[in-house]
mmCIF file of C-alpha atoms and ligand atoms in Angstrom:
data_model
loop_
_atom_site.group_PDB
_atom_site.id
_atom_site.type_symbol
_atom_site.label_atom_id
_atom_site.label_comp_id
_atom_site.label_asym_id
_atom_site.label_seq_id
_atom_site.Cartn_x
_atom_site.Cartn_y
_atom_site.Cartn_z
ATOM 1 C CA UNK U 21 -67.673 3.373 45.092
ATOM 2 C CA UNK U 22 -67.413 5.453 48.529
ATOM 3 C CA UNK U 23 -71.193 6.118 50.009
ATOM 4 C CA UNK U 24 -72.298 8.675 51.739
ATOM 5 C CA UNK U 25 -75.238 9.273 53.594
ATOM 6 C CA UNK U 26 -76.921 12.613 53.392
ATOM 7 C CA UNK U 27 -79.289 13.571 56.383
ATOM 8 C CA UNK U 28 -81.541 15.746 57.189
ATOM 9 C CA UNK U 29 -83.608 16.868 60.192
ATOM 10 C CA UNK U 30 -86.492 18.418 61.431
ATOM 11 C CA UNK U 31 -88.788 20.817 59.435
ATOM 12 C CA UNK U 32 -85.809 20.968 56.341
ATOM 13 C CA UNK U 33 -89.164 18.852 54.041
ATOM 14 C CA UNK U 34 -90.887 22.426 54.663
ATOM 15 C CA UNK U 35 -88.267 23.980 51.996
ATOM 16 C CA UNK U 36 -89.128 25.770 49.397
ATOM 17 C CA UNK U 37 -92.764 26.365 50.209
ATOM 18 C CA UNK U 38 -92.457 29.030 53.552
ATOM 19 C CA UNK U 39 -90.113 31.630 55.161
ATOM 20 C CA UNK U 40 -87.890 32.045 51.356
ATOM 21 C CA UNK U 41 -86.768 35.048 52.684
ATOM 22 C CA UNK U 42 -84.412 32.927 55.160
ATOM 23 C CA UNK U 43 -84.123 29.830 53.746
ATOM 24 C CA UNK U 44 -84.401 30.408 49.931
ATOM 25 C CA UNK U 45 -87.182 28.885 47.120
ATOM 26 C CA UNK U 46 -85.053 25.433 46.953
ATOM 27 C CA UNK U 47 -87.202 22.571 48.068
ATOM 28 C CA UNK U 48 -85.184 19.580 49.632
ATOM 29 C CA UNK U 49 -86.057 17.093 46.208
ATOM 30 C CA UNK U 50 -83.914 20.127 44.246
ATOM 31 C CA UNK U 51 -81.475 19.948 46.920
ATOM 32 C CA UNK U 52 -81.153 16.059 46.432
ATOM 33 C CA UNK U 53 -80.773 16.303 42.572
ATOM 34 C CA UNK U 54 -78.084 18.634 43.367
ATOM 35 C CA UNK U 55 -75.966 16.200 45.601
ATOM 36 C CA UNK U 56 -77.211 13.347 43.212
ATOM 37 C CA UNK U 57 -75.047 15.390 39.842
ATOM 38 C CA UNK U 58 -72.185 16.210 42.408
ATOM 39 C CA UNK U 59 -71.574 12.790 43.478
ATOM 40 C CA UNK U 60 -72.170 11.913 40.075
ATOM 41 C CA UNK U 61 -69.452 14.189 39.461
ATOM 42 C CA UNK U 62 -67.495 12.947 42.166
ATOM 43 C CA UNK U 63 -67.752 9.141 41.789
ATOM 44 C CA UNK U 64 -69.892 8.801 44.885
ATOM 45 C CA UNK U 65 -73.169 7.496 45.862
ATOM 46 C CA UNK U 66 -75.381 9.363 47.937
ATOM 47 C CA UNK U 67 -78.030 7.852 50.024
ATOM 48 C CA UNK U 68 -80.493 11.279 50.622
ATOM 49 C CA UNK U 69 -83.008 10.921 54.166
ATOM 50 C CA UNK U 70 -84.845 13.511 56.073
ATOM 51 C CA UNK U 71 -86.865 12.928 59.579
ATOM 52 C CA UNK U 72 -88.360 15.189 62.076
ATOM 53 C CA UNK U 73 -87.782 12.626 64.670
ATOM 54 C CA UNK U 74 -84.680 12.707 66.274
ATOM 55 C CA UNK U 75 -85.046 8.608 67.529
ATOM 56 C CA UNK U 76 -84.896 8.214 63.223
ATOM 57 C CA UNK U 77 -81.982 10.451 63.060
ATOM 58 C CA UNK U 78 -80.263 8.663 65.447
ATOM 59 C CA UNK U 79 -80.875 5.078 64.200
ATOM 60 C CA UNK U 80 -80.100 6.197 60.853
ATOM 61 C CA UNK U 81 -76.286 7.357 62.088
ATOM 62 C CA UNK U 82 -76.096 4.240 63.857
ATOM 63 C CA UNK U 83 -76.589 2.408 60.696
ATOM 64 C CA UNK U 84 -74.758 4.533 58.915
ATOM 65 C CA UNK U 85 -71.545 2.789 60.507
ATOM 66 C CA UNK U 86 -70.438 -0.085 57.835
ATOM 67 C CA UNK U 87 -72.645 1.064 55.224
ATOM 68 C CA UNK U 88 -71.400 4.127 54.600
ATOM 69 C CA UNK U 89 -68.097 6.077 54.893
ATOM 70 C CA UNK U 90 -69.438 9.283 55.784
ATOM 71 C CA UNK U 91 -72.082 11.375 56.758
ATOM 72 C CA UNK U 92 -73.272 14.481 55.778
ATOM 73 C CA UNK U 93 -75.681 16.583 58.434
ATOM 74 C CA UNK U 94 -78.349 19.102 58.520
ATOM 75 C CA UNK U 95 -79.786 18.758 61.746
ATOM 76 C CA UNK U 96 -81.861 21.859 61.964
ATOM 77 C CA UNK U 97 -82.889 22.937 65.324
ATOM 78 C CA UNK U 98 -81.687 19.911 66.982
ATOM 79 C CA UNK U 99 -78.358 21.177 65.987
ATOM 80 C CA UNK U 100 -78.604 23.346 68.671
ATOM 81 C CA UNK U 101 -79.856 20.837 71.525
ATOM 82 C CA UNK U 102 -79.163 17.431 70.948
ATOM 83 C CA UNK U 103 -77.056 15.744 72.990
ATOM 84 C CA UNK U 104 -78.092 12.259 72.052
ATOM 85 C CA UNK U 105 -77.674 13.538 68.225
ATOM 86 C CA UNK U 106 -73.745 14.227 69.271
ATOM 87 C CA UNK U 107 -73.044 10.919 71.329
ATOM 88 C CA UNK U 108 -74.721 9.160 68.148
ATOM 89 C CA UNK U 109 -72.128 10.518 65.952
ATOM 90 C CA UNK U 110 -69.406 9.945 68.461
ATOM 91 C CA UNK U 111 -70.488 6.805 68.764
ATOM 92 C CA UNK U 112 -69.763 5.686 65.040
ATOM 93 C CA UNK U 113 -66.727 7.222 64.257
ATOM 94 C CA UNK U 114 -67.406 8.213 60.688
ATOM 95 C CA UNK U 115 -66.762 12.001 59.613
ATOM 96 C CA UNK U 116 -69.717 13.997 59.561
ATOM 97 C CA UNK U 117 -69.665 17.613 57.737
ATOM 98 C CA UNK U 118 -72.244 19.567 59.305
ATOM 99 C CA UNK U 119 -74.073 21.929 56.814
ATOM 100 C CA UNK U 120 -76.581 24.884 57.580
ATOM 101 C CA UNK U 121 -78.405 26.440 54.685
ATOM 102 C CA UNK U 122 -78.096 29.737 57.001
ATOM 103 C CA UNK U 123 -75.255 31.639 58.577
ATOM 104 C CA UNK U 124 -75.701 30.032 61.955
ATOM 105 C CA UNK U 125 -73.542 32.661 63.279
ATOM 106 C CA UNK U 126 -75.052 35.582 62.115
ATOM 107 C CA UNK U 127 -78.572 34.441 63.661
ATOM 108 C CA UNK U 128 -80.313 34.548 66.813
ATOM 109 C CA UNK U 129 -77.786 33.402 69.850
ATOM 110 C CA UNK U 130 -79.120 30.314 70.673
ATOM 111 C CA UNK U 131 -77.990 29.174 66.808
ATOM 112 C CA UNK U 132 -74.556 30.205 67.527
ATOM 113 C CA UNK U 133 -74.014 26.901 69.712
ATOM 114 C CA UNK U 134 -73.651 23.729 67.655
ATOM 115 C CA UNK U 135 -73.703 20.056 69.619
ATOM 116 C CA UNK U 136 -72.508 18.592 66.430
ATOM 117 C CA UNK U 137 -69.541 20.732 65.378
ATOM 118 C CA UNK U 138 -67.714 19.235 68.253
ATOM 119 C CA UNK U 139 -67.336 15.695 66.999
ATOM 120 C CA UNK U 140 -67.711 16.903 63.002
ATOM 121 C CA UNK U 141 -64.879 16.480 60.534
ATOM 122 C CA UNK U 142 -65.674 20.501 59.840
ATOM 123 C CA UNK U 143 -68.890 23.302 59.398
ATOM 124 C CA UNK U 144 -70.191 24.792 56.437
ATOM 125 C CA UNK U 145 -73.057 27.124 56.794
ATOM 126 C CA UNK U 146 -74.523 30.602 55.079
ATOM 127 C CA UNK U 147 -73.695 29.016 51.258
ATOM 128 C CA UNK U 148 -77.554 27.739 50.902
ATOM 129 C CA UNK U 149 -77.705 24.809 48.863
ATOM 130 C CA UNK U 150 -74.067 24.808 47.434
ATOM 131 C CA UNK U 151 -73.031 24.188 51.297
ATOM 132 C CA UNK U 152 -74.284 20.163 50.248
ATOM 133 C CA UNK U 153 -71.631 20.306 47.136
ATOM 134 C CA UNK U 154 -69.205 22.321 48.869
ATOM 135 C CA UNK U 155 -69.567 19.496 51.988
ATOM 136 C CA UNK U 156 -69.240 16.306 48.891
ATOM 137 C CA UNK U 157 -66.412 17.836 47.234
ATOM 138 C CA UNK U 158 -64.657 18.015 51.029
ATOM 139 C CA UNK U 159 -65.203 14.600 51.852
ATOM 140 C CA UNK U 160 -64.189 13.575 48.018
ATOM 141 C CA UNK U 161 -60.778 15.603 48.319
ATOM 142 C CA UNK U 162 -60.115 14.877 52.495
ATOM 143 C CA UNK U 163 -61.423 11.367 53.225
ATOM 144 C CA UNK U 164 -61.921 9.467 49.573
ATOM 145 C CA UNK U 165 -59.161 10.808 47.518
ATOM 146 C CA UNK U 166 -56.474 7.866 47.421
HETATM 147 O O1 CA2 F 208 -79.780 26.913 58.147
HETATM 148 C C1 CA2 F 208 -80.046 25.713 58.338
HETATM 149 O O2 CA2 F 208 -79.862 24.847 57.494
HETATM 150 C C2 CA2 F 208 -80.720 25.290 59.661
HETATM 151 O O3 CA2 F 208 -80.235 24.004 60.015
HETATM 152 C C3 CA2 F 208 -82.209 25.247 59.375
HETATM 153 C C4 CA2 F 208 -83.033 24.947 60.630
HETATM 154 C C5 CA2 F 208 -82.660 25.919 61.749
HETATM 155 O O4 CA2 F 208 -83.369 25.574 62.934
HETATM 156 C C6 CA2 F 208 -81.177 25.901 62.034
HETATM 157 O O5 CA2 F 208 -80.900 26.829 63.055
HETATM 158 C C7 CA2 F 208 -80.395 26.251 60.797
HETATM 159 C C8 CA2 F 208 -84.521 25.117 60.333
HETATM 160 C C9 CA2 F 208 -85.025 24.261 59.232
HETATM 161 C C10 CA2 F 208 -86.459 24.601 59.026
HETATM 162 O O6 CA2 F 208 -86.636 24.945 57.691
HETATM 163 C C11 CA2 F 208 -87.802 25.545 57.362
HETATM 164 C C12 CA2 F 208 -88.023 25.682 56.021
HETATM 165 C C13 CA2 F 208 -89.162 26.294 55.588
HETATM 166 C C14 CA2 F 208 -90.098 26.763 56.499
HETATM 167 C C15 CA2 F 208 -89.864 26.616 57.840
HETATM 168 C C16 CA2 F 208 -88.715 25.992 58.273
#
């Protein structure tokens, strides 16, 4: 069964419990139960992590490379600065959909630049929670379906 690994970075455990007016009343455990019934769904296994550490992120997408066959990413704010974050998933060759909870785009300027849509299989953002279906049922229809 095709595995994917699910991450998520800084401040996305805060969910749920402060600023609902951007980010909505789903904590990241709801989120996770939601991937778990889509891959369920799907006939995938999911392998759900968050850090606010960016060293974890990065040793967790190194890792990720003969373990799992893809990678789905919430970086958060690092997103937006991270370099290293970018060479890591370069560095593994494994396609990454990068999800944002938010409409990157329609945000403050600095969220408009992603480092990981570069080397990412594709974007979703502005969906909420659904983005993490919406990013399964991609990688079930573009890189598992046989
Ligand atoms: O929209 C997204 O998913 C983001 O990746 C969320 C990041 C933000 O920096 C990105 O620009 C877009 C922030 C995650 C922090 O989440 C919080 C949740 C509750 C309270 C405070 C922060």
């Amino acid at each position: 069964m095709p595995s994917v690994l699910i991450l998520n970075g800084p401040n996305l455990n805060l969910l749920g419990t402060r600023q609902p007016e951007v980010y909505g009343k789903t904590t990241l455990a709801d989120i996770n139960a939601l991937c778990e019934a889509a891959a369920q769904r799907l006939g995938l296994t999911i392998v759900f992590e968050q850090s606010n550490h960016e060293g974890i992120l990065i040793d967790l997408i190194h890792a990720a490379k003969g373990t799992h066959g893809a990678i789905i990413l919430n970086a958060g704010a690092l997103t937006h600065t991270s370099i290293a974050l970018m060479d890591a998933i370069a560095s593994v060759e494994l396609p990454v959909v990068e999800v944002h909870l938010s409409n990157i785009h329609a945000r403050e300027e600095f969220r408009h630049t992603s480092y990981i849509a570069p080397v990412a299989l594709g974007q979703i953002c502005g969906f909420g929670a659904k983005g993490y279906e919406m990013a399964l049922d991609a990688l079930s229809e573009n890189i598992f379906k046989s």
